[in-house]
Short mmCIF file of C-alpha atoms and ligand atoms in Angstrom, two decimals:
data_model
loop_
_atom_site.label_atom_id
_atom_site.label_comp_id
_atom_site.label_asym_id
_atom_site.label_seq_id
_atom_site.Cartn_x
_atom_site.Cartn_y
_atom_site.Cartn_z
CA MET N 1 0.00 0.00 0.00
CA ALA N 2 1.54 3.30 -1.08
CA GLU N 3 2.76 5.41 1.84
CA ARG N 4 0.79 8.42 0.67
CA ARG N 5 -2.49 6.54 0.52
CA TRP N 6 -2.27 4.69 3.81
CA TRP N 7 -5.12 6.68 5.33
CA ARG N 8 -7.43 5.84 2.42
CA GLU N 9 -6.60 2.18 2.15
CA GLY N 10 -5.71 1.23 5.69
CA VAL N 11 -7.70 0.38 8.81
CA LEU N 12 -7.57 2.72 11.78
CA TYR N 13 -8.14 1.90 15.42
CA GLN N 14 -9.27 4.23 18.18
CA ILE N 15 -7.66 3.80 21.57
CA TYR N 16 -9.16 5.33 24.69
CA PRO N 17 -5.85 5.47 26.56
CA ARG N 18 -7.14 5.14 30.12
CA SER N 19 -8.88 1.90 29.22
CA PHE N 20 -6.63 0.14 26.76
CA ALA N 21 -3.76 -1.35 28.75
CA ASP N 22 -2.24 -0.56 32.13
CA SER N 23 1.54 -1.06 32.31
CA ASN N 24 2.14 -0.20 35.98
CA GLY N 25 -0.85 -1.65 37.80
CA ASP N 26 -2.39 1.62 38.99
CA GLY N 27 -5.69 0.79 37.28
CA ILE N 28 -5.28 3.45 34.60
CA GLY N 29 -4.33 2.57 31.06
CA ASP N 30 -1.22 4.38 29.83
CA LEU N 31 1.07 4.93 26.86
CA CYS N 32 3.51 2.21 27.90
CA GLY N 33 0.52 -0.12 28.01
CA VAL N 34 -0.23 0.81 24.39
CA ILE N 35 3.40 0.08 23.47
CA ASP N 36 3.14 -3.31 25.21
CA ARG N 37 0.11 -4.18 23.10
CA LEU N 38 1.33 -3.05 19.69
CA ASP N 39 1.89 -6.71 18.81
CA HIS N 40 -1.85 -7.27 19.09
CA LEU N 41 -2.55 -4.41 16.69
CA GLU N 42 0.10 -5.54 14.26
CA TRP N 43 -1.25 -9.10 14.32
CA LEU N 44 -4.72 -7.72 13.66
CA GLY N 45 -3.45 -5.74 10.66
CA ILE N 46 -4.03 -2.19 11.89
CA ASP N 47 -2.42 0.66 9.91
CA GLY N 48 -2.91 3.56 12.29
CA ILE N 49 -4.11 4.36 15.78
CA TRP N 50 -5.96 7.41 17.04
CA LEU N 51 -5.38 8.12 20.71
CA SER N 52 -8.13 10.00 22.51
CA PRO N 53 -6.54 12.98 24.34
CA ILE N 54 -3.32 12.25 26.22
CA HIS N 55 -2.69 15.75 27.58
CA PRO N 56 -2.81 17.01 31.17
CA SER N 57 -6.43 17.51 32.08
CA PRO N 58 -8.44 17.92 35.28
CA ASN N 59 -10.68 15.25 33.70
CA GLU N 60 -13.96 17.08 33.93
CA ASP N 61 -14.49 15.57 30.49
CA TRP N 62 -11.81 12.89 30.66
CA GLY N 63 -9.11 14.55 28.61
CA TYR N 64 -11.38 16.64 26.39
CA ASP N 65 -10.71 19.50 28.81
CA VAL N 66 -7.04 20.15 28.14
CA SER N 67 -4.89 22.15 30.54
CA ASP N 68 -1.62 21.87 28.57
CA TYR N 69 -1.58 21.04 24.86
CA LEU N 70 2.16 20.44 24.81
CA GLY N 71 2.33 17.97 27.67
CA VAL N 72 1.29 14.44 28.57
CA HIS N 73 -1.01 13.61 31.47
CA PRO N 74 1.28 12.16 34.19
CA GLU N 75 -1.11 9.22 34.69
CA LEU N 76 -0.69 8.33 31.02
CA GLY N 77 3.05 8.79 30.65
CA THR N 78 5.65 11.25 29.43
CA LEU N 79 6.78 12.93 26.22
CA ASP N 80 9.47 10.27 25.97
CA ASP N 81 6.74 7.62 26.02
CA VAL N 82 5.01 9.37 23.11
CA ASP N 83 8.28 9.35 21.17
CA GLU N 84 8.80 5.70 21.96
CA LEU N 85 5.24 4.86 20.97
CA VAL N 86 5.60 6.67 17.63
CA ALA N 87 8.90 4.85 16.99
CA GLU N 88 7.71 1.41 18.08
CA ALA N 89 4.45 1.72 16.19
CA GLY N 90 6.35 2.98 13.14
CA ARG N 91 8.54 -0.13 13.22
CA ARG N 92 5.36 -2.14 12.81
CA GLY N 93 3.98 0.06 10.03
CA ILE N 94 1.45 1.67 12.39
CA ARG N 95 1.01 5.47 12.39
CA VAL N 96 -0.11 7.43 15.45
CA LEU N 97 -2.78 10.14 15.37
CA LEU N 98 -3.42 12.40 18.35
CA ASP N 99 -6.69 13.99 19.34
CA LEU N 100 -6.63 17.78 19.15
CA VAL N 101 -9.30 19.70 21.07
CA PRO N 102 -9.36 23.20 19.58
CA ASN N 103 -12.87 24.39 20.44
CA HIS N 104 -12.29 24.78 24.16
CA THR N 105 -9.70 24.33 26.88
CA SER N 106 -10.07 23.38 30.51
CA ASP N 107 -10.95 26.33 32.75
CA ARG N 108 -7.72 25.36 34.49
CA HIS N 109 -5.61 25.97 31.41
CA PRO N 110 -3.34 28.93 32.36
CA TRP N 111 -4.73 30.87 29.37
CA PHE N 112 -8.12 31.14 31.04
CA ARG N 113 -6.71 33.30 33.84
CA GLU N 114 -3.69 34.82 32.12
CA ARG N 115 -5.05 35.47 28.61
CA PRO N 116 -8.82 35.84 28.94
CA GLU N 117 -8.95 37.58 25.56
CA LEU N 118 -8.51 34.14 23.97
CA TYR N 119 -12.05 33.19 25.06
CA VAL N 120 -15.60 34.29 24.22
CA TRP N 121 -17.05 36.71 26.81
CA ALA N 122 -20.20 38.78 27.29
CA ASP N 123 -21.44 41.13 30.00
CA ALA N 124 -24.72 39.24 30.12
CA PRO N 125 -25.81 36.02 28.34
CA PRO N 126 -26.33 37.37 24.81
CA ASN N 127 -28.36 34.48 23.42
CA ASN N 128 -30.34 31.32 24.09
CA TRP N 129 -27.54 28.82 23.41
CA ARG N 130 -27.47 25.76 25.63
CA SER N 131 -24.74 23.29 26.59
CA VAL N 132 -25.00 19.97 24.80
CA PHE N 133 -23.99 18.16 28.01
CA ASP N 134 -26.75 19.23 30.37
CA ARG N 135 -29.06 21.41 28.21
CA ARG N 136 -28.43 24.31 30.59
CA PRO N 137 -27.42 27.78 29.36
CA SER N 138 -23.97 27.72 27.79
CA TRP N 139 -23.02 31.03 29.44
CA THR N 140 -21.56 30.94 32.93
CA LEU N 141 -20.63 33.86 35.16
CA ASP N 142 -16.95 33.99 36.04
CA GLY N 143 -16.92 35.29 39.61
CA GLU N 144 -13.50 36.85 39.33
CA ARG N 145 -14.23 38.83 36.17
CA GLY N 146 -17.92 39.49 36.67
CA ARG N 147 -18.50 38.51 33.02
CA TYR N 148 -20.01 35.49 31.30
CA TYR N 149 -17.98 33.02 29.24
CA LEU N 150 -19.30 30.70 26.57
CA HIS N 151 -19.06 26.91 26.89
CA THR N 152 -20.55 24.63 24.27
CA PHE N 153 -19.88 21.70 26.60
CA ALA N 154 -19.35 21.61 30.40
CA GLY N 155 -18.80 24.73 32.49
CA GLY N 156 -15.17 23.66 32.92
CA GLN N 157 -14.64 23.81 29.13
CA PRO N 158 -14.65 27.48 28.08
CA ASP N 159 -14.80 28.00 24.30
CA LEU N 160 -11.87 29.70 22.64
CA ASP N 161 -12.46 32.76 20.47
CA TRP N 162 -11.26 31.67 17.05
CA ARG N 163 -11.89 35.18 15.74
CA ASN N 164 -8.95 36.36 17.81
CA PRO N 165 -5.89 35.73 15.56
CA GLU N 166 -3.81 34.75 18.58
CA VAL N 167 -5.85 31.55 18.88
CA PRO N 168 -5.00 30.12 15.42
CA ALA N 169 -1.41 31.28 15.96
CA GLU N 170 -1.20 29.28 19.21
CA PHE N 171 -2.71 26.23 17.57
CA GLU N 172 -0.31 26.37 14.66
CA ARG N 173 2.50 26.07 17.21
CA ILE N 174 0.72 23.16 18.88
CA LEU N 175 0.20 21.35 15.57
CA ARG N 176 3.85 21.77 14.62
CA PHE N 177 5.07 20.68 18.04
CA TRP N 178 3.44 17.26 17.63
CA LEU N 179 3.96 16.88 13.89
CA ASP N 180 7.67 17.57 14.38
CA ARG N 181 7.70 14.65 16.84
CA GLY N 182 6.46 12.36 14.10
CA VAL N 183 2.76 12.00 14.77
CA ALA N 184 0.86 11.18 11.58
CA GLY N 185 -1.87 13.75 12.10
CA PHE N 186 -4.84 14.62 14.25
CA ARG N 187 -8.41 13.77 14.93
CA LEU N 188 -9.98 17.23 15.37
CA ASP N 189 -12.57 17.40 18.13
CA VAL N 190 -15.89 19.07 17.16
CA VAL N 191 -14.10 20.90 14.37
CA ASN N 192 -17.28 22.35 12.88
CA VAL N 193 -18.01 24.26 16.07
CA LEU N 194 -14.85 26.40 16.39
CA TYR N 195 -16.27 29.56 14.86
CA LYS N 196 -19.48 31.08 16.19
CA ASP N 197 -21.70 33.68 14.59
CA SER N 198 -19.92 37.03 14.88
CA GLU N 199 -23.07 38.59 16.35
CA LEU N 200 -23.82 35.62 18.62
CA ARG N 201 -27.44 35.57 17.46
CA ASP N 202 -30.17 33.42 19.06
CA GLU N 203 -30.71 29.94 17.68
CA PRO N 204 -34.16 29.21 16.22
CA PRO N 205 -36.25 26.58 18.04
CA ALA N 206 -35.90 22.93 16.99
CA ARG N 207 -38.51 21.59 14.56
CA PRO N 208 -40.23 18.20 14.73
CA GLU N 209 -38.22 16.99 11.73
CA ASP N 210 -34.87 17.82 13.34
CA PRO N 211 -32.59 15.01 14.62
CA PRO N 212 -33.15 13.89 18.26
CA LEU N 213 -30.04 15.67 19.53
CA LEU N 214 -31.37 19.03 18.38
CA ARG N 215 -34.89 18.31 19.61
CA GLU N 216 -33.51 17.46 23.06
CA LEU N 217 -31.52 20.68 22.99
CA GLY N 218 -34.66 22.53 21.95
CA MET N 219 -32.81 24.56 19.35
CA ARG N 220 -31.27 24.29 15.91
CA ARG N 221 -27.57 25.00 15.45
CA ILE N 222 -27.43 27.65 12.73
CA HIS N 223 -25.28 30.22 14.47
CA SER N 224 -23.30 28.13 16.93
CA MET N 225 -21.68 25.87 14.33
CA ASN N 226 -20.80 25.47 10.63
CA GLN N 227 -19.65 29.07 10.16
CA PRO N 228 -17.85 29.72 6.85
CA GLU N 229 -14.57 30.86 8.43
CA ILE N 230 -13.75 27.31 9.51
CA HIS N 231 -13.03 26.39 5.91
CA ASP N 232 -10.18 28.91 5.64
CA LEU N 233 -8.65 27.52 8.80
CA LEU N 234 -8.88 23.96 7.50
CA GLN N 235 -7.20 25.02 4.26
CA ASP N 236 -4.35 26.53 6.28
CA TRP N 237 -3.99 23.36 8.34
CA ARG N 238 -4.13 21.16 5.24
CA ARG N 239 -1.27 23.16 3.73
CA LEU N 240 0.64 22.82 6.97
CA CYS N 241 0.15 19.03 6.92
CA GLU N 242 1.44 18.92 3.38
CA GLU N 243 4.68 20.66 4.32
CA TYR N 244 5.62 17.42 6.04
CA GLU N 245 7.03 14.30 4.45
CA PRO N 246 5.14 12.05 4.39
CA PRO N 247 2.17 14.44 4.51
CA ARG N 248 0.18 14.38 7.73
CA ILE N 249 -3.58 13.99 7.91
CA LEU N 250 -6.62 15.68 9.45
CA VAL N 251 -9.60 13.63 10.55
CA GLY N 252 -12.51 15.81 11.59
CA GLU N 253 -15.22 15.07 14.06
CA VAL N 254 -18.13 16.74 12.32
CA TYR N 255 -21.54 16.59 13.99
CA ALA N 256 -23.06 18.61 11.20
CA PHE N 257 -26.53 16.97 11.28
CA GLN N 258 -26.98 17.29 7.53
CA VAL N 259 -24.93 15.35 5.05
CA PRO N 260 -24.29 18.32 2.70
CA HIS N 261 -22.91 20.33 5.65
CA TRP N 262 -20.78 17.40 6.68
CA ALA N 263 -19.46 16.98 3.13
CA SER N 264 -18.47 20.65 2.94
CA TYR N 265 -15.61 19.94 5.37
CA TYR N 266 -13.81 18.12 2.58
CA GLY N 267 -13.64 21.41 0.66
CA ASN N 268 -12.86 20.68 -2.97
CA GLY N 269 -12.10 17.11 -2.08
CA ASP N 270 -8.40 17.63 -1.49
CA ASP N 271 -7.88 20.93 0.28
CA GLN N 272 -9.53 20.60 3.72
CA LEU N 273 -10.14 17.51 5.88
CA HIS N 274 -8.66 14.24 4.69
CA LEU N 275 -11.41 12.31 6.46
CA SER N 276 -14.60 13.44 8.11
CA PHE N 277 -16.52 11.29 10.59
CA ASN N 278 -20.12 10.81 9.66
CA PHE N 279 -22.31 9.96 12.61
CA GLN N 280 -25.42 9.28 10.59
CA LEU N 281 -24.29 5.68 10.16
CA MET N 282 -23.41 5.05 13.78
CA TYR N 283 -26.58 6.52 15.21
CA ASN N 284 -28.93 4.68 12.91
CA PRO N 285 -30.18 1.22 13.85
CA LEU N 286 -28.78 -1.83 12.08
CA VAL N 287 -31.60 -1.78 9.53
CA ALA N 288 -30.71 -2.32 5.89
CA ALA N 289 -32.93 0.43 4.45
CA LYS N 290 -31.74 3.04 6.95
CA LEU N 291 -28.02 2.36 6.69
CA SER N 292 -28.07 2.04 2.93
CA ALA N 293 -29.89 5.37 2.70
CA VAL N 294 -27.14 7.05 4.73
CA VAL N 295 -24.46 5.60 2.49
CA ALA N 296 -26.35 6.57 -0.67
CA GLU N 297 -26.55 10.16 0.53
CA VAL N 298 -22.89 10.25 1.52
CA GLU N 299 -21.86 8.80 -1.84
CA HIS N 300 -24.01 11.41 -3.55
CA GLU N 301 -22.82 14.44 -1.58
CA LEU N 302 -19.12 13.71 -1.33
CA PRO N 303 -17.03 15.98 -3.55
CA ALA N 304 -14.99 14.24 -6.24
CA GLY N 305 -11.67 13.09 -4.85
CA ALA N 306 -12.90 13.01 -1.26
CA TRP N 307 -12.84 9.79 0.71
CA PRO N 308 -15.41 8.76 3.34
CA CYS N 309 -14.66 7.16 6.69
CA TRP N 310 -16.83 5.01 8.91
CA ALA N 311 -17.15 4.07 12.55
CA GLY N 312 -19.67 1.92 14.39
CA SER N 313 -18.42 2.66 17.89
CA ASN N 314 -16.56 5.33 19.79
CA HIS N 315 -16.11 6.75 23.27
CA ASP N 316 -19.29 8.84 22.95
CA GLY N 317 -21.71 6.46 21.27
CA GLY N 318 -20.61 3.21 22.86
CA ARG N 319 -19.95 -0.07 21.15
CA LEU N 320 -21.57 -1.45 18.03
CA ALA N 321 -21.95 -4.94 19.54
CA SER N 322 -24.42 -3.42 22.02
CA ARG N 323 -26.01 -0.61 20.03
CA TRP N 324 -26.33 -2.34 16.67
CA ALA N 325 -26.25 -6.01 17.57
CA ARG N 326 -27.64 -6.13 21.14
CA GLY N 327 -25.11 -8.83 21.93
CA ASP N 328 -25.94 -11.04 18.93
CA GLU N 329 -22.52 -12.19 17.75
CA ARG N 330 -23.72 -12.71 14.15
CA LEU N 331 -24.97 -9.14 13.94
CA SER N 332 -21.76 -7.76 15.47
CA ARG N 333 -19.91 -9.51 12.68
CA CYS N 334 -22.30 -8.03 10.12
CA GLY N 335 -21.57 -4.62 11.63
CA LEU N 336 -17.84 -5.20 11.22
CA MET N 337 -18.36 -6.43 7.68
CA ILE N 338 -20.28 -3.26 6.86
CA LEU N 339 -17.57 -1.01 8.28
CA LEU N 340 -14.77 -2.81 6.51
CA GLY N 341 -16.74 -3.44 3.34
CA LEU N 342 -17.95 0.06 2.55
CA ARG N 343 -15.99 2.44 0.37
CA GLY N 344 -14.00 4.48 2.86
CA THR N 345 -11.61 4.21 5.75
CA PRO N 346 -12.89 2.12 8.66
CA PHE N 347 -12.18 3.13 12.26
CA LEU N 348 -12.44 0.32 14.77
CA TYR N 349 -12.87 1.22 18.43
CA TYR N 350 -10.80 -0.85 20.86
CA GLY N 351 -12.71 -4.05 21.59
CA ASP N 352 -14.77 -3.98 18.39
CA GLU N 353 -12.52 -6.75 17.14
CA LEU N 354 -13.84 -8.95 19.98
CA GLY N 355 -17.48 -8.03 19.54
CA LEU N 356 -17.04 -6.36 22.93
CA LEU N 357 -20.22 -5.10 24.58
CA ASP N 358 -20.65 -1.92 26.56
CA GLY N 359 -19.54 -2.52 30.13
CA GLU N 360 -21.61 -2.51 33.29
CA VAL N 361 -21.07 0.63 35.33
CA PRO N 362 -23.17 0.83 38.52
CA PRO N 363 -24.39 4.32 39.49
CA ASP N 364 -21.84 4.65 42.31
CA ARG N 365 -18.97 4.07 39.85
CA ARG N 366 -20.23 6.59 37.35
CA LEU N 367 -17.62 9.14 36.24
CA ASP N 368 -18.87 10.89 33.11
CA ARG N 369 -20.73 14.13 33.78
CA ALA N 370 -22.54 14.31 30.45
CA GLU N 371 -26.15 13.17 30.11
CA PRO N 372 -26.65 10.37 29.31
CA GLY N 373 -23.39 9.04 30.78
CA ARG N 374 -20.87 7.50 28.39
CA ASP N 375 -18.87 5.37 30.85
CA ALA N 376 -20.28 2.05 29.63
CA GLY N 377 -18.56 2.52 26.28
CA ARG N 378 -15.23 3.29 27.93
CA THR N 379 -14.66 0.31 30.21
CA PRO N 380 -11.26 -1.47 30.18
CA MET N 381 -10.14 -3.78 27.40
CA PRO N 382 -10.39 -7.41 28.56
CA TRP N 383 -7.06 -8.91 27.57
CA SER N 384 -7.81 -12.25 29.23
CA ARG N 385 -10.56 -13.92 31.24
CA ALA N 386 -8.81 -12.70 34.40
CA GLY N 387 -9.10 -9.23 32.91
CA ASP N 388 -5.46 -8.23 33.51
CA TRP N 389 -6.51 -5.09 35.36
CA ARG N 390 -6.00 -4.46 39.05
CA ASP N 391 -8.67 -2.17 40.43
CA PRO N 392 -9.35 -0.36 37.12
CA TRP N 393 -10.62 3.24 37.03
CA LEU N 394 -13.89 2.03 35.46
CA PRO N 395 -15.17 -1.43 36.38
CA LEU N 396 -14.41 -4.43 34.21
CA VAL N 397 -17.14 -6.92 35.01
CA ASP N 398 -17.72 -9.22 32.06
CA THR N 399 -14.51 -10.66 30.62
CA SER N 400 -16.18 -13.45 28.66
CA ARG N 401 -15.20 -11.78 25.38
CA ASN N 402 -11.46 -11.37 25.77
CA VAL N 403 -8.35 -11.32 23.60
CA ALA N 404 -6.58 -14.40 24.99
CA ASP N 405 -9.54 -16.77 24.58
CA GLN N 406 -10.47 -15.48 21.14
CA ARG N 407 -6.90 -15.62 19.96
CA VAL N 408 -6.81 -19.41 20.37
CA ASP N 409 -10.25 -19.88 18.80
CA ALA N 410 -10.04 -19.73 15.01
CA ASP N 411 -13.84 -19.25 14.82
CA SER N 412 -13.86 -16.20 17.10
CA THR N 413 -14.89 -12.66 16.20
CA LEU N 414 -11.27 -11.64 16.72
CA HIS N 415 -10.13 -14.00 13.97
CA PHE N 416 -13.07 -12.94 11.82
CA THR N 417 -12.02 -9.28 12.15
CA ARG N 418 -8.45 -10.15 11.30
CA GLU N 419 -9.60 -12.05 8.22
CA LEU N 420 -11.72 -9.10 7.13
CA ILE N 421 -8.69 -6.83 7.37
CA ALA N 422 -6.51 -9.36 5.53
CA LEU N 423 -9.15 -9.65 2.82
CA ARG N 424 -9.06 -5.89 2.27
CA ARG N 425 -5.32 -6.18 1.76
CA ARG N 426 -5.77 -9.05 -0.68
CA LEU N 427 -8.65 -7.62 -2.74
CA PRO N 428 -7.95 -4.14 -4.12
CA ASP N 429 -11.63 -3.79 -5.11
CA LEU N 430 -12.62 -4.13 -1.46
CA ARG N 431 -10.15 -1.41 -0.52
CA VAL N 432 -10.47 1.13 -3.26
CA GLY N 433 -13.30 0.01 -5.56
CA SER N 434 -16.40 2.08 -6.19
CA TYR N 435 -19.65 1.48 -4.28
CA ARG N 436 -22.83 0.42 -6.08
CA GLU N 437 -25.87 -0.82 -4.23
CA LEU N 438 -27.47 -3.99 -5.55
CA GLU N 439 -31.12 -4.82 -5.63
CA SER N 440 -31.97 -7.09 -2.73
CA PRO N 441 -34.82 -8.28 -0.46
CA GLU N 442 -35.98 -5.95 2.30
CA ASP N 443 -33.65 -6.91 5.16
CA VAL N 444 -30.63 -7.49 2.98
CA TRP N 445 -28.13 -4.79 2.13
CA ALA N 446 -25.84 -5.74 -0.74
CA TRP N 447 -23.37 -3.73 -2.74
CA ARG N 448 -20.70 -4.20 -5.30
CA ARG N 449 -17.20 -2.87 -4.74
CA GLY N 450 -15.37 -2.14 -7.97
CA GLU N 451 -15.98 -4.82 -10.57
CA GLY N 452 -15.10 -7.97 -8.76
CA CYS N 453 -16.35 -7.87 -5.21
CA VAL N 454 -19.75 -8.07 -3.50
CA VAL N 455 -20.61 -7.46 0.15
CA ALA N 456 -24.03 -8.64 1.37
CA VAL N 457 -25.49 -8.68 4.87
CA ASN N 458 -28.82 -10.14 5.89
CA LEU N 459 -29.89 -8.08 8.91
CA GLY N 460 -33.28 -9.76 9.19
CA VAL N 461 -34.51 -12.73 11.19
CA GLU N 462 -35.47 -14.83 8.14
CA GLU N 463 -33.19 -16.43 5.62
CA ALA N 464 -33.03 -14.58 2.32
CA ARG N 465 -32.18 -15.13 -1.32
CA LEU N 466 -29.84 -12.93 -3.29
CA GLU N 467 -29.17 -13.33 -6.99
CA VAL N 468 -25.45 -12.68 -7.24
CA GLU N 469 -22.56 -14.91 -8.12
CA GLY N 470 -19.06 -15.27 -6.83
CA ARG N 471 -16.91 -17.26 -4.50
CA ILE N 472 -17.48 -16.81 -0.76
CA GLU N 473 -14.25 -15.25 0.41
CA LEU N 474 -15.54 -14.74 3.93
CA SER N 475 -18.77 -15.34 5.78
CA THR N 476 -19.81 -14.30 9.28
CA ASP N 477 -20.49 -18.02 9.66
CA PRO N 478 -17.10 -19.69 10.20
CA GLU N 479 -18.46 -22.88 8.63
CA ARG N 480 -18.80 -21.20 5.25
CA GLY N 481 -16.10 -19.98 2.89
CA GLY N 482 -14.28 -21.03 -0.25
CA GLU N 483 -17.34 -22.41 -2.06
CA SER N 484 -19.34 -20.53 -4.68
CA PHE N 485 -22.31 -18.59 -3.42
CA ALA N 486 -25.60 -20.36 -4.08
CA GLY N 487 -27.82 -17.33 -3.51
CA HIS N 488 -28.71 -18.16 0.07
CA LEU N 489 -28.06 -15.99 3.14
CA ALA N 490 -28.97 -17.24 6.59
CA ALA N 491 -30.59 -14.82 9.06
CA GLY N 492 -27.86 -12.56 10.44
CA GLU N 493 -25.34 -13.74 7.88
CA GLY N 494 -22.96 -11.55 5.92
CA VAL N 495 -20.71 -12.61 3.07
CA ILE N 496 -18.00 -11.14 0.90
CA LEU N 497 -17.89 -12.60 -2.59
CA ALA N 498 -15.21 -12.23 -5.22
CA GLY N 499 -14.78 -13.42 -8.75
CA ASP N 500 -15.96 -12.28 -12.14
CA PRO N 501 -19.74 -12.19 -11.82
CA SER N 502 -20.32 -12.83 -15.52
CA LYS N 503 -18.62 -16.25 -15.43
C1 NOJ U 601 -16.45 15.32 21.31
C2 NOJ U 601 -15.73 14.26 22.04
O1 NOJ U 601 -15.73 13.08 21.27
C3 NOJ U 601 -16.43 14.10 23.36
O2 NOJ U 601 -15.98 12.98 24.08
C4 NOJ U 601 -16.24 15.35 24.14
O3 NOJ U 601 -16.96 15.26 25.34
C5 NOJ U 601 -16.71 16.58 23.36
N1 NOJ U 601 -16.30 16.55 22.00
C6 NOJ U 601 -16.15 17.84 23.96
O4 NOJ U 601 -14.77 17.90 23.72
CA1 CA U 602 -1.13 2.84 34.52
#
């Protein structure tokens, strides 16, 4: 795979550092733990990892409230550990992306006291905007200053004022600091929210046809996100990434609600984000008609040259094995087959490869302050039945789906995921081929990739027929594979077929 195209053709893997692997037994996952487990990722066939924030943080939002962008949280490690991780991962052909949080800092970042002009202030709340965490007003009075500051998220996460040129100047230094250390790029937290309306106008009320998130918030997001200035900034950052050799990449988190808005963050297709997360897929149920409609719209709206990316799980939305599959192993595998079979770069979330479910977090162990809490999707990675964690920061209760057991079971979801990744390497059509949906019965979603490859998943509870030909390269059913497809899909079965369909 060409070096310059790794982010289009490879498979990425999100690590939530506190929960991935603990190297020193304090119950908190850390960077040395990630280094210790690189062999697992290499064996799986991963091309790049994205680390959720590793910087010092008072953890009001578990790292997404940064108090020093140039440091490493002492519980997670040191700058030397980052360097070692980048080097060790690089030796295995794995690139490292960091998570950059540019919309807000922690209120304990020194800037908040020493350089208040970097933030958004008002003498009195100037509008009806509300925090997406608790639906309360997103303006809070700062006792010391007697003025109100804006926070899109928690009160401890004041929004930066991107209209002050000192803010982009600071962030350019931050980007370079990490890129110079060899990181492959960044996942950009809520990147479509950085700029706010210059007049801070009221948001209009939500309408019945708006997505649930907006209806819960009671308002649309016309003025508090998707402002045109963001596109100039992304062009600047794209140019900056391309000064490096090999070029570095930008992966945006874009909760834009509408696909055309989301697509606009790719600019002309090659001058803004390299990849833009699309949450329409993740937050739809595992229903063929719904998911295929999302993909059809994405394929339609994407500018020429742009490349989609897909995730079924993350640290906000929890794990696909719970949300999509409700614990049904066959459906988890269908979910993985969808992610890895669509046109675009798949992002696995740690544990997806095991069909890992959301964890059990009793109310007295709850840590996340957002509503609803997101702890269940952030519980520790079960490396073995014993768990391998001493007194972890979030409970690890169910270790029945764990790496050690699945590693010795050739029929496990772990092996299935590895085979899916290997198949992408083997079949260029599956990696880079075009997407074309095929006609299929109601609960089946089937598409052709390029000329020679078909992906089909039966998400229903009845067996189904599908009139396509090809050899079964991989099925969610470990009993099947190698034979030619006879048009029959069991309930909950997914297959990848290859071979010239006309023969
Ligand atoms: C999106 C992140 O994914 C989420 O975890 C965080 O709480 C918010 N942005 C605020 O940074
Ligand atoms: Ca530790």
